[in-house]
Amino acid sequence: MSAVVEVAAGLERRMVAVEEFGELVAISRFGGQGRVYRPAVVPAGVGGGPVVVKLYRHAPPAGAERVLTEMVAWGHLLDADLRGAVERVAAWPRAIVRSGSVAAGILMRDVSGRFSAPFVMPSGRREPVLLTLEHLLGADSFLQTRGLGVRLDTFTRAEVAERICDALAFLHRHAIVASDIAPNNLLIAFGAGDEPEVCFIDCDSMVFHGRQALLSVETGDWQIPSAFGESPSTRAADAYKLGLVILRLFARSHDARAAGPHLRHLPAELHGLLARALAADAVNRPPAGEWQRALRGLLADGRLNDRYPGPAPARVLVRATPPAGAALRRSAVHAVAPGAQAASPAVQAASSAPRASWSGSPPAAAVWLRRAVVVAWVVAGSLVLLLVLSRLFAAAVPTVPSDGGAGVGPQLGSGAPSPYTYQYYPRSRAVPGVVP
């Protein structure tokens, strides 16, 4: 089964023994199905370019190898143009990896060269990171804070959404259901071209021509509502999840489920499509091609960013000096274009700035600080006033000499004579804790 076939004849190997790869270096964490490795040796006859190996955690279910074999064969039998189109939108399986007589995983092309980006970590160190849809669901300035020259404004989000629709429409035209559409299964690249690139991964869990090799897995917060009672292995299920992708892209949200709270940030041209996509009526959900046409119309609007600038930046107050014994913690205030969204709290904590200011209405923290100062002054003033009144009242009662030398009043005791004395309040008196 693993014999080398003549590549010159247009054929490539469709099964490879795991021992042929030599040492396997893990390049991902364990997922729900397995882990991805980079091989030390690339066996002959598996196609050009770098490859990676995905090994399953457990033996796949009965019948899985047959479906995987059909998926691999379909990819090999496509003409050059169509095969290139498949490799553009999906990391399609090239071969089955066997351990003895059991299917242990798949061989795929390595797409990290296209979709990895050098991220600036909170420590300041740059590390290559696979750029996924997850990185595009937050603040407009997030990628800029990570050292990428990409601003996630509404136009850029519309471009990404249009490319995702194009890729999904391609899969659906070839009777392939993505099934688990989720941020970590969609890679994004912003290259030197005019538009972003997208690529589906974990293709071995897709539904191929009505059959599925691996058991269906749905990512948390991206599954179809249980009240709908639907299978995740249909095009209608893909249409629902595509609606979630587009909603969350424009809403700058990782968990939005309803369009209502985010309508002001969603282009009006998409409101009707979103209502249909997220409804329980599976038959009426818009297919990827309908979404793509609407998004192309949006991209032709030169005022898209002006019409839908996204959430306003947050205003952050920074303490000028830290309290004694406490570590200095600074909140980042990013200078962003008007109408742009500020970085998420996690990004603000990761970036430090020496000072911060606000414009417009002061933040809530400043209002409370002012109120506290006013209350402190009122309390201090009240105490001073009470003290003055008590001294004035005491001054109305004279101190009488003991020997009656002045002949006024009864003698209150014995001792040396003394003149009348009156208590008074000094012209200035320091009150601890209050600075005039």
Tab-separated table of C-alpha atoms in Angstrom:
chain	number	residue	atom	x	y	z
A	1	MET	CA	0.000	0.000	0.000
A	2	SER	CA	2.884	2.392	0.655
A	3	ALA	CA	4.954	1.600	-2.419
A	4	VAL	CA	6.412	4.547	-4.294
A	5	VAL	CA	4.472	5.469	-7.427
A	6	GLU	CA	5.917	7.311	-10.402
A	7	VAL	CA	5.352	11.017	-9.806
A	8	ALA	CA	6.236	11.751	-13.426
A	9	ALA	CA	3.050	9.946	-14.456
A	10	GLY	CA	0.998	12.490	-12.500
A	11	LEU	CA	0.502	10.244	-9.481
A	12	GLU	CA	1.636	10.677	-5.930
A	13	ARG	CA	1.707	8.448	-2.923
A	14	ARG	CA	-1.553	8.251	-1.068
A	15	MET	CA	-0.350	6.293	1.968
A	16	VAL	CA	2.837	6.716	3.966
A	17	ALA	CA	4.135	4.802	6.983
A	18	VAL	CA	4.730	6.985	10.026
A	19	GLU	CA	8.272	5.591	10.376
A	20	GLU	CA	9.282	7.202	7.068
A	21	PHE	CA	9.129	10.704	8.536
A	22	GLY	CA	11.944	10.190	11.025
A	23	GLU	CA	11.701	12.418	14.083
A	24	LEU	CA	8.446	14.326	14.395
A	25	VAL	CA	8.599	17.746	16.077
A	26	ALA	CA	5.307	18.951	17.538
A	27	ILE	CA	4.228	22.375	16.247
A	28	SER	CA	0.813	22.516	17.900
A	29	ARG	CA	-0.881	21.545	21.114
A	30	PHE	CA	-3.115	18.525	21.370
A	31	GLY	CA	-6.543	19.354	20.007
A	32	GLY	CA	-9.763	17.436	20.233
A	33	GLN	CA	-8.659	15.071	17.473
A	34	GLY	CA	-4.877	15.069	17.418
A	35	ARG	CA	-1.656	17.026	17.101
A	36	VAL	CA	0.346	18.448	14.182
A	37	TYR	CA	4.051	17.677	13.700
A	38	ARG	CA	6.800	18.751	11.321
A	39	PRO	CA	8.747	15.735	10.006
A	40	ALA	CA	12.520	15.562	9.885
A	41	VAL	CA	12.301	13.668	6.586
A	42	VAL	CA	9.858	14.266	3.722
A	43	PRO	CA	9.339	10.942	1.918
A	44	ALA	CA	9.632	10.926	-1.836
A	45	GLY	CA	6.461	11.017	-3.878
A	46	VAL	CA	4.260	13.090	-1.552
A	47	GLY	CA	4.214	16.236	-3.690
A	48	GLY	CA	6.228	19.411	-3.688
A	49	GLY	CA	6.650	21.924	-0.936
A	50	PRO	CA	6.875	21.538	2.843
A	51	VAL	CA	4.453	19.202	4.591
A	52	VAL	CA	3.181	18.523	8.109
A	53	VAL	CA	1.746	15.412	9.729
A	54	LYS	CA	-1.382	15.249	11.842
A	55	LEU	CA	-1.517	12.243	14.156
A	56	TYR	CA	-4.771	11.272	15.858
A	57	ARG	CA	-5.027	10.870	19.606
A	58	HIS	CA	-7.200	7.781	19.209
A	59	ALA	CA	-7.879	5.332	16.439
A	60	PRO	CA	-10.504	6.836	14.092
A	61	PRO	CA	-13.966	5.219	13.968
A	62	ALA	CA	-14.777	2.323	11.682
A	63	GLY	CA	-15.046	3.398	8.067
A	64	ALA	CA	-12.937	6.510	8.588
A	65	GLU	CA	-10.037	5.234	6.492
A	66	ARG	CA	-12.307	4.658	3.508
A	67	VAL	CA	-13.614	8.237	3.614
A	68	LEU	CA	-10.099	9.617	4.047
A	69	THR	CA	-8.922	7.521	1.085
A	70	GLU	CA	-11.661	9.036	-1.071
A	71	MET	CA	-10.770	12.550	0.053
A	72	VAL	CA	-7.098	12.016	-0.796
A	73	ALA	CA	-7.920	10.430	-4.161
A	74	TRP	CA	-10.280	13.289	-5.082
A	75	GLY	CA	-7.539	15.836	-4.450
A	76	HIS	CA	-5.032	13.912	-6.581
A	77	LEU	CA	-7.388	13.455	-9.529
A	78	LEU	CA	-8.254	17.141	-9.953
A	79	ASP	CA	-6.756	19.028	-12.871
A	80	ALA	CA	-3.939	21.436	-12.098
A	81	ASP	CA	-6.106	24.586	-11.960
A	82	LEU	CA	-8.764	23.063	-9.726
A	83	ARG	CA	-6.194	21.469	-7.482
A	84	GLY	CA	-4.517	24.829	-7.078
A	85	ALA	CA	-7.890	26.322	-6.157
A	86	VAL	CA	-8.391	23.667	-3.485
A	87	GLU	CA	-4.949	24.300	-2.010
A	88	ARG	CA	-5.694	28.023	-1.982
A	89	VAL	CA	-8.741	27.707	0.309
A	90	ALA	CA	-8.075	24.499	2.279
A	91	ALA	CA	-5.247	22.425	3.757
A	92	TRP	CA	-6.561	19.314	2.008
A	93	PRO	CA	-5.209	15.846	2.966
A	94	ARG	CA	-2.482	14.634	0.602
A	95	ALA	CA	-1.952	11.173	2.016
A	96	ILE	CA	-3.009	8.857	4.830
A	97	VAL	CA	-0.393	8.179	7.505
A	98	ARG	CA	-0.423	4.598	8.707
A	99	SER	CA	0.960	2.994	11.824
A	100	GLY	CA	1.168	-0.668	11.006
A	101	SER	CA	-2.189	-1.560	9.466
A	102	VAL	CA	-4.112	1.291	11.108
A	103	ALA	CA	-4.757	4.819	9.814
A	104	ALA	CA	-2.971	7.016	12.349
A	105	GLY	CA	-3.323	10.428	10.723
A	106	ILE	CA	-2.957	12.431	7.533
A	107	LEU	CA	-0.254	14.264	5.598
A	108	MET	CA	-0.991	17.903	4.637
A	109	ARG	CA	0.899	20.725	3.022
A	110	ASP	CA	2.465	23.152	5.482
A	111	VAL	CA	0.606	26.480	5.243
A	112	SER	CA	2.468	28.214	8.070
A	113	GLY	CA	4.651	30.079	5.606
A	114	ARG	CA	1.587	31.862	4.225
A	115	PHE	CA	-0.405	32.402	7.390
A	116	SER	CA	2.092	33.007	10.192
A	117	ALA	CA	2.820	36.541	11.351
A	118	PRO	CA	5.563	37.891	13.643
A	119	PHE	CA	3.613	38.973	16.731
A	120	VAL	CA	4.980	41.341	19.354
A	121	MET	CA	4.307	39.585	22.645
A	122	PRO	CA	3.605	41.424	25.935
A	123	SER	CA	7.249	40.818	26.850
A	124	GLY	CA	8.319	42.725	23.722
A	125	ARG	CA	9.707	39.615	22.031
A	126	ARG	CA	8.578	38.786	18.485
A	127	GLU	CA	7.268	35.274	17.836
A	128	PRO	CA	5.654	33.730	14.745
A	129	VAL	CA	1.953	33.065	15.309
A	130	LEU	CA	-0.591	31.486	12.980
A	131	LEU	CA	-3.011	34.309	12.275
A	132	THR	CA	-6.546	33.002	12.745
A	133	LEU	CA	-10.008	34.516	12.639
A	134	GLU	CA	-9.805	34.686	16.444
A	135	HIS	CA	-7.323	37.574	16.126
A	136	LEU	CA	-9.784	39.627	14.048
A	137	LEU	CA	-12.767	39.615	16.406
A	138	GLY	CA	-11.533	42.274	18.816
A	139	ALA	CA	-10.477	45.909	18.613
A	140	ASP	CA	-9.644	47.614	15.331
A	141	SER	CA	-6.142	48.407	16.581
A	142	PHE	CA	-5.304	44.905	17.862
A	143	LEU	CA	-3.048	43.825	14.977
A	144	GLN	CA	-1.285	47.186	15.068
A	145	THR	CA	-0.466	46.720	18.750
A	146	ARG	CA	1.016	43.343	17.799
A	147	GLY	CA	3.374	44.904	15.275
A	148	LEU	CA	1.388	44.252	12.080
A	149	GLY	CA	0.605	47.155	9.790
A	150	VAL	CA	-3.053	46.194	9.505
A	151	ARG	CA	-5.938	48.236	10.869
A	152	LEU	CA	-9.103	46.169	11.299
A	153	ASP	CA	-11.513	48.847	10.139
A	154	THR	CA	-14.908	48.059	8.642
A	155	PHE	CA	-13.557	47.886	5.089
A	156	THR	CA	-10.856	45.364	6.060
A	157	ARG	CA	-13.436	43.265	7.919
A	158	ALA	CA	-15.684	43.281	4.852
A	159	GLU	CA	-12.731	42.080	2.749
A	160	VAL	CA	-12.046	39.195	5.139
A	161	ALA	CA	-15.740	38.254	5.247
A	162	GLU	CA	-15.936	38.246	1.442
A	163	ARG	CA	-12.902	35.938	1.188
A	164	ILE	CA	-14.385	33.532	3.759
A	165	CYS	CA	-17.632	33.428	1.771
A	166	ASP	CA	-15.689	32.747	-1.427
A	167	ALA	CA	-13.828	29.816	0.173
A	168	LEU	CA	-16.975	28.317	1.687
A	169	ALA	CA	-18.903	28.700	-1.568
A	170	PHE	CA	-16.093	26.806	-3.336
A	171	LEU	CA	-16.338	23.922	-0.855
A	172	HIS	CA	-20.131	23.772	-1.132
A	173	ARG	CA	-19.949	23.663	-4.950
A	174	HIS	CA	-17.900	20.471	-4.579
A	175	ALA	CA	-20.269	18.836	-2.072
A	176	ILE	CA	-18.041	19.532	0.927
A	177	VAL	CA	-19.499	20.776	4.233
A	178	ALA	CA	-17.052	22.539	6.543
A	179	SER	CA	-19.113	21.514	9.610
A	180	ASP	CA	-16.945	23.044	12.365
A	181	ILE	CA	-16.614	26.662	11.223
A	182	ALA	CA	-14.774	28.316	14.094
A	183	PRO	CA	-12.033	30.948	14.565
A	184	ASN	CA	-9.165	28.495	15.047
A	185	ASN	CA	-10.117	26.561	11.917
A	186	LEU	CA	-9.849	29.619	9.659
A	187	LEU	CA	-6.422	31.054	8.876
A	188	ILE	CA	-6.070	34.632	7.636
A	189	ALA	CA	-3.189	36.299	5.799
A	190	PHE	CA	-2.603	39.943	4.903
A	191	GLY	CA	0.037	39.768	2.223
A	192	ALA	CA	1.262	42.164	-0.409
A	193	GLY	CA	-1.801	41.476	-2.570
A	194	ASP	CA	-4.911	43.595	-2.862
A	195	GLU	CA	-7.059	41.388	-0.634
A	196	PRO	CA	-6.647	39.012	2.326
A	197	GLU	CA	-6.271	35.261	1.982
A	198	VAL	CA	-8.183	32.649	3.970
A	199	CYS	CA	-7.680	28.917	4.409
A	200	PHE	CA	-9.757	26.224	6.123
A	201	ILE	CA	-7.815	23.668	8.156
A	202	ASP	CA	-8.860	20.385	9.845
A	203	CYS	CA	-10.316	19.266	6.525
A	204	ASP	CA	-10.313	15.609	7.626
A	205	SER	CA	-13.284	16.437	9.879
A	206	MET	CA	-15.328	17.920	7.025
A	207	VAL	CA	-18.274	16.153	5.427
A	208	PHE	CA	-17.116	14.884	2.036
A	209	HIS	CA	-19.856	13.921	-0.425
A	210	GLY	CA	-22.262	13.146	2.396
A	211	ARG	CA	-19.854	11.136	4.553
A	212	GLN	CA	-17.580	12.079	7.409
A	213	ALA	CA	-14.368	10.361	8.463
A	214	LEU	CA	-14.186	11.686	12.018
A	215	LEU	CA	-16.925	12.309	14.543
A	216	SER	CA	-18.527	15.759	14.422
A	217	VAL	CA	-17.008	18.273	16.806
A	218	GLU	CA	-18.395	21.762	17.367
A	219	THR	CA	-16.339	24.531	18.942
A	220	GLY	CA	-17.882	26.071	22.043
A	221	ASP	CA	-19.843	29.313	21.408
A	222	TRP	CA	-19.937	28.469	17.702
A	223	GLN	CA	-22.397	25.597	17.755
A	224	ILE	CA	-25.946	25.695	16.447
A	225	PRO	CA	-28.478	26.371	19.245
A	226	SER	CA	-29.717	23.087	20.656
A	227	ALA	CA	-33.275	24.383	20.363
A	228	PHE	CA	-32.919	24.245	16.570
A	229	GLY	CA	-32.441	20.459	16.708
A	230	GLU	CA	-30.105	20.460	13.684
A	231	SER	CA	-27.173	18.356	12.630
A	232	PRO	CA	-23.916	20.310	12.238
A	233	SER	CA	-23.090	18.299	9.105
A	234	THR	CA	-25.229	20.179	6.578
A	235	ARG	CA	-24.877	23.215	4.364
A	236	ALA	CA	-27.656	24.881	6.361
A	237	ALA	CA	-25.543	24.481	9.500
A	238	ASP	CA	-22.592	26.045	7.660
A	239	ALA	CA	-24.873	28.932	6.653
A	240	TYR	CA	-25.791	29.576	10.306
A	241	LYS	CA	-22.151	29.590	11.406
A	242	LEU	CA	-21.181	31.818	8.496
A	243	GLY	CA	-23.760	34.288	9.810
A	244	LEU	CA	-22.044	34.152	13.220
A	245	VAL	CA	-18.660	34.797	11.593
A	246	ILE	CA	-19.925	37.896	9.792
A	247	LEU	CA	-21.859	39.206	12.801
A	248	ARG	CA	-18.855	38.880	15.112
A	249	LEU	CA	-16.441	40.354	12.590
A	250	PHE	CA	-18.421	43.589	12.226
A	251	ALA	CA	-19.557	43.702	15.875
A	252	ARG	CA	-15.971	43.298	17.149
A	253	SER	CA	-17.205	40.510	19.401
A	254	HIS	CA	-16.142	36.974	20.295
A	255	ASP	CA	-19.549	35.807	21.478
A	256	ALA	CA	-22.347	37.873	19.874
A	257	ARG	CA	-25.405	35.794	18.963
A	258	ALA	CA	-27.978	38.437	18.047
A	259	ALA	CA	-27.589	41.343	15.663
A	260	GLY	CA	-29.835	43.712	17.638
A	261	PRO	CA	-27.279	45.118	20.106
A	262	HIS	CA	-24.746	45.682	17.300
A	263	LEU	CA	-26.885	47.104	14.472
A	264	ARG	CA	-25.153	50.500	14.505
A	265	HIS	CA	-21.850	48.795	13.638
A	266	LEU	CA	-23.351	46.457	11.019
A	267	PRO	CA	-23.796	47.793	7.473
A	268	ALA	CA	-27.510	48.202	6.757
A	269	GLU	CA	-27.113	46.155	3.569
A	270	LEU	CA	-26.392	43.076	5.712
A	271	HIS	CA	-29.224	43.347	8.255
A	272	GLY	CA	-31.695	41.236	6.289
A	273	LEU	CA	-29.124	38.555	5.487
A	274	LEU	CA	-28.116	38.305	9.146
A	275	ALA	CA	-31.721	37.962	10.285
A	276	ARG	CA	-32.204	35.028	7.884
A	277	ALA	CA	-28.823	33.418	8.651
A	278	LEU	CA	-29.359	33.287	12.424
A	279	ALA	CA	-33.002	32.201	12.326
A	280	ALA	CA	-34.294	28.710	13.060
A	281	ASP	CA	-35.626	28.433	9.489
A	282	ALA	CA	-32.718	26.492	7.990
A	283	VAL	CA	-34.143	26.439	4.453
A	284	ASN	CA	-34.210	30.227	4.184
A	285	ARG	CA	-30.634	30.888	5.317
A	286	PRO	CA	-28.557	32.714	2.696
A	287	PRO	CA	-25.852	30.618	1.014
A	288	ALA	CA	-22.262	31.785	0.915
A	289	GLY	CA	-22.625	33.058	-2.645
A	290	GLU	CA	-25.434	35.442	-1.679
A	291	TRP	CA	-23.324	36.810	1.158
A	292	GLN	CA	-20.406	37.242	-1.213
A	293	ARG	CA	-22.417	39.355	-3.666
A	294	ALA	CA	-23.666	41.624	-0.879
A	295	LEU	CA	-20.160	42.068	0.526
A	296	ARG	CA	-18.719	42.923	-2.887
A	297	GLY	CA	-21.332	45.658	-3.142
A	298	LEU	CA	-20.208	46.993	0.228
A	299	LEU	CA	-16.563	47.012	-0.826
A	300	ALA	CA	-17.484	49.256	-3.763
A	301	ASP	CA	-18.671	51.910	-1.286
A	302	GLY	CA	-15.825	54.367	-0.802
A	303	ARG	CA	-17.409	55.728	2.395
A	304	LEU	CA	-17.831	52.415	4.209
A	305	ASN	CA	-15.443	53.312	7.053
A	306	ASP	CA	-17.063	56.725	7.460
A	307	ARG	CA	-20.536	55.228	7.653
A	308	TYR	CA	-19.567	52.459	10.078
A	309	PRO	CA	-16.442	53.499	12.006
A	310	GLY	CA	-16.845	50.899	14.746
A	311	PRO	CA	-17.044	51.478	18.512
A	312	ALA	CA	-15.439	54.656	19.869
A	313	PRO	CA	-12.140	54.296	21.737
A	314	ALA	CA	-12.370	53.817	25.476
A	315	ARG	CA	-11.118	56.623	27.723
A	316	VAL	CA	-8.689	55.486	30.401
A	317	LEU	CA	-7.437	57.447	33.429
A	318	VAL	CA	-3.928	56.676	34.637
A	319	ARG	CA	-2.632	57.330	38.189
A	320	ALA	CA	0.338	59.700	37.977
A	321	THR	CA	2.313	58.050	40.792
A	322	PRO	CA	1.767	54.659	42.375
A	323	PRO	CA	0.880	54.297	46.046
A	324	ALA	CA	3.771	53.534	48.428
A	325	GLY	CA	4.832	49.915	48.264
A	326	ALA	CA	2.669	49.113	45.269
A	327	ALA	CA	3.896	48.110	41.838
A	328	LEU	CA	3.365	50.622	39.077
A	329	ARG	CA	0.559	49.584	36.790
A	330	ARG	CA	-0.181	51.636	33.744
A	331	SER	CA	-3.107	51.433	31.345
A	332	ALA	CA	-2.288	52.026	27.710
A	333	VAL	CA	-4.118	54.755	25.836
A	334	HIS	CA	-3.595	54.285	22.115
A	335	ALA	CA	-3.717	57.173	19.717
A	336	VAL	CA	-6.224	55.954	17.151
A	337	ALA	CA	-8.169	57.582	14.396
A	338	PRO	CA	-11.507	59.212	15.288
A	339	GLY	CA	-14.278	56.628	15.456
A	340	ALA	CA	-11.855	53.734	15.773
A	341	GLN	CA	-12.076	51.217	18.582
A	342	ALA	CA	-9.510	51.117	21.351
A	343	ALA	CA	-7.585	47.986	22.192
A	344	SER	CA	-9.192	45.376	24.388
A	345	PRO	CA	-8.422	45.413	28.146
A	346	ALA	CA	-5.916	42.599	27.644
A	347	VAL	CA	-4.065	44.605	24.997
A	348	GLN	CA	-4.211	47.779	27.096
A	349	ALA	CA	-2.618	45.913	30.010
A	350	ALA	CA	0.076	44.549	27.713
A	351	SER	CA	1.076	47.952	26.346
A	352	SER	CA	2.417	50.601	28.698
A	353	ALA	CA	2.250	54.371	28.357
A	354	PRO	CA	3.730	56.908	30.748
A	355	ARG	CA	0.740	59.217	30.788
A	356	ALA	CA	-2.876	59.318	29.817
A	357	SER	CA	-5.370	62.060	29.246
A	358	TRP	CA	-8.949	62.324	28.150
A	359	SER	CA	-10.985	64.643	26.043
A	360	GLY	CA	-14.662	65.362	26.250
A	361	SER	CA	-16.467	64.209	29.376
A	362	PRO	CA	-14.171	62.992	32.170
A	363	PRO	CA	-14.200	59.246	32.901
A	364	ALA	CA	-16.174	57.851	35.811
A	365	ALA	CA	-13.042	57.472	37.945
A	366	ALA	CA	-12.335	61.212	37.671
A	367	VAL	CA	-15.916	62.109	38.620
A	368	TRP	CA	-15.754	59.948	41.743
A	369	LEU	CA	-12.361	61.421	42.672
A	370	ARG	CA	-13.746	64.943	42.461
A	371	ARG	CA	-16.742	63.998	44.581
A	372	ALA	CA	-14.473	62.468	47.226
A	373	VAL	CA	-12.375	65.668	47.409
A	374	VAL	CA	-15.501	67.818	47.799
A	375	VAL	CA	-16.842	65.582	50.588
A	376	ALA	CA	-13.466	65.706	52.380
A	377	TRP	CA	-13.451	69.523	52.288
A	378	VAL	CA	-17.029	69.711	53.572
A	379	VAL	CA	-16.256	67.390	56.487
A	380	ALA	CA	-13.058	69.289	57.367
A	381	GLY	CA	-14.851	72.653	57.191
A	382	SER	CA	-17.628	71.395	59.430
A	383	LEU	CA	-15.134	70.241	62.063
A	384	VAL	CA	-13.338	73.609	62.018
A	385	LEU	CA	-16.629	75.488	62.371
A	386	LEU	CA	-17.712	73.368	65.350
A	387	LEU	CA	-14.364	73.983	67.044
A	388	VAL	CA	-14.626	77.770	66.538
A	389	LEU	CA	-18.139	77.856	67.953
A	390	SER	CA	-17.113	75.808	70.996
A	391	ARG	CA	-14.233	78.217	71.747
A	392	LEU	CA	-16.466	81.278	71.364
A	393	PHE	CA	-19.021	79.770	73.711
A	394	ALA	CA	-16.340	79.007	76.291
A	395	ALA	CA	-15.052	82.598	76.065
A	396	ALA	CA	-18.364	83.902	77.467
A	397	VAL	CA	-17.524	82.323	80.887
A	398	PRO	CA	-14.594	84.180	82.646
A	399	THR	CA	-12.011	82.522	84.823
A	400	VAL	CA	-12.341	84.048	88.359
A	401	PRO	CA	-9.251	84.733	90.589
A	402	SER	CA	-9.093	82.686	93.796
A	403	ASP	CA	-8.346	85.513	96.201
A	404	GLY	CA	-11.224	87.704	95.138
A	405	GLY	CA	-8.784	90.538	94.305
A	406	ALA	CA	-11.126	91.839	91.624
A	407	GLY	CA	-14.127	91.455	93.886
A	408	VAL	CA	-16.125	89.749	91.217
A	409	GLY	CA	-17.980	86.532	91.816
A	410	PRO	CA	-17.441	83.790	94.308
A	411	GLN	CA	-14.083	82.247	95.031
A	412	LEU	CA	-13.742	78.918	93.236
A	413	GLY	CA	-10.597	77.734	94.941
A	414	SER	CA	-7.332	78.684	96.561
A	415	GLY	CA	-4.000	79.741	95.126
A	416	ALA	CA	-2.160	82.758	93.740
A	417	PRO	CA	-4.289	85.517	92.311
A	418	SER	CA	-4.578	85.764	88.517
A	419	PRO	CA	-6.218	88.216	86.164
A	420	TYR	CA	-9.258	87.374	84.133
A	421	THR	CA	-8.378	85.159	81.181
A	422	TYR	CA	-10.514	84.332	78.155
A	423	GLN	CA	-10.049	81.407	75.797
A	424	TYR	CA	-9.759	82.223	72.110
A	425	TYR	CA	-9.262	80.447	68.741
A	426	PRO	CA	-5.934	81.207	67.046
A	427	ARG	CA	-5.927	83.078	63.768
A	428	SER	CA	-4.615	80.005	61.942
A	429	ARG	CA	-4.783	76.384	62.971
A	430	ALA	CA	-3.521	73.340	61.131
A	431	VAL	CA	-6.012	70.524	60.637
A	432	PRO	CA	-4.293	67.180	60.111
A	433	GLY	CA	-5.005	65.550	56.770
A	434	VAL	CA	-6.321	68.679	55.007
A	435	VAL	CA	-4.215	71.004	52.835
A	436	PRO	CA	-5.856	74.444	52.386
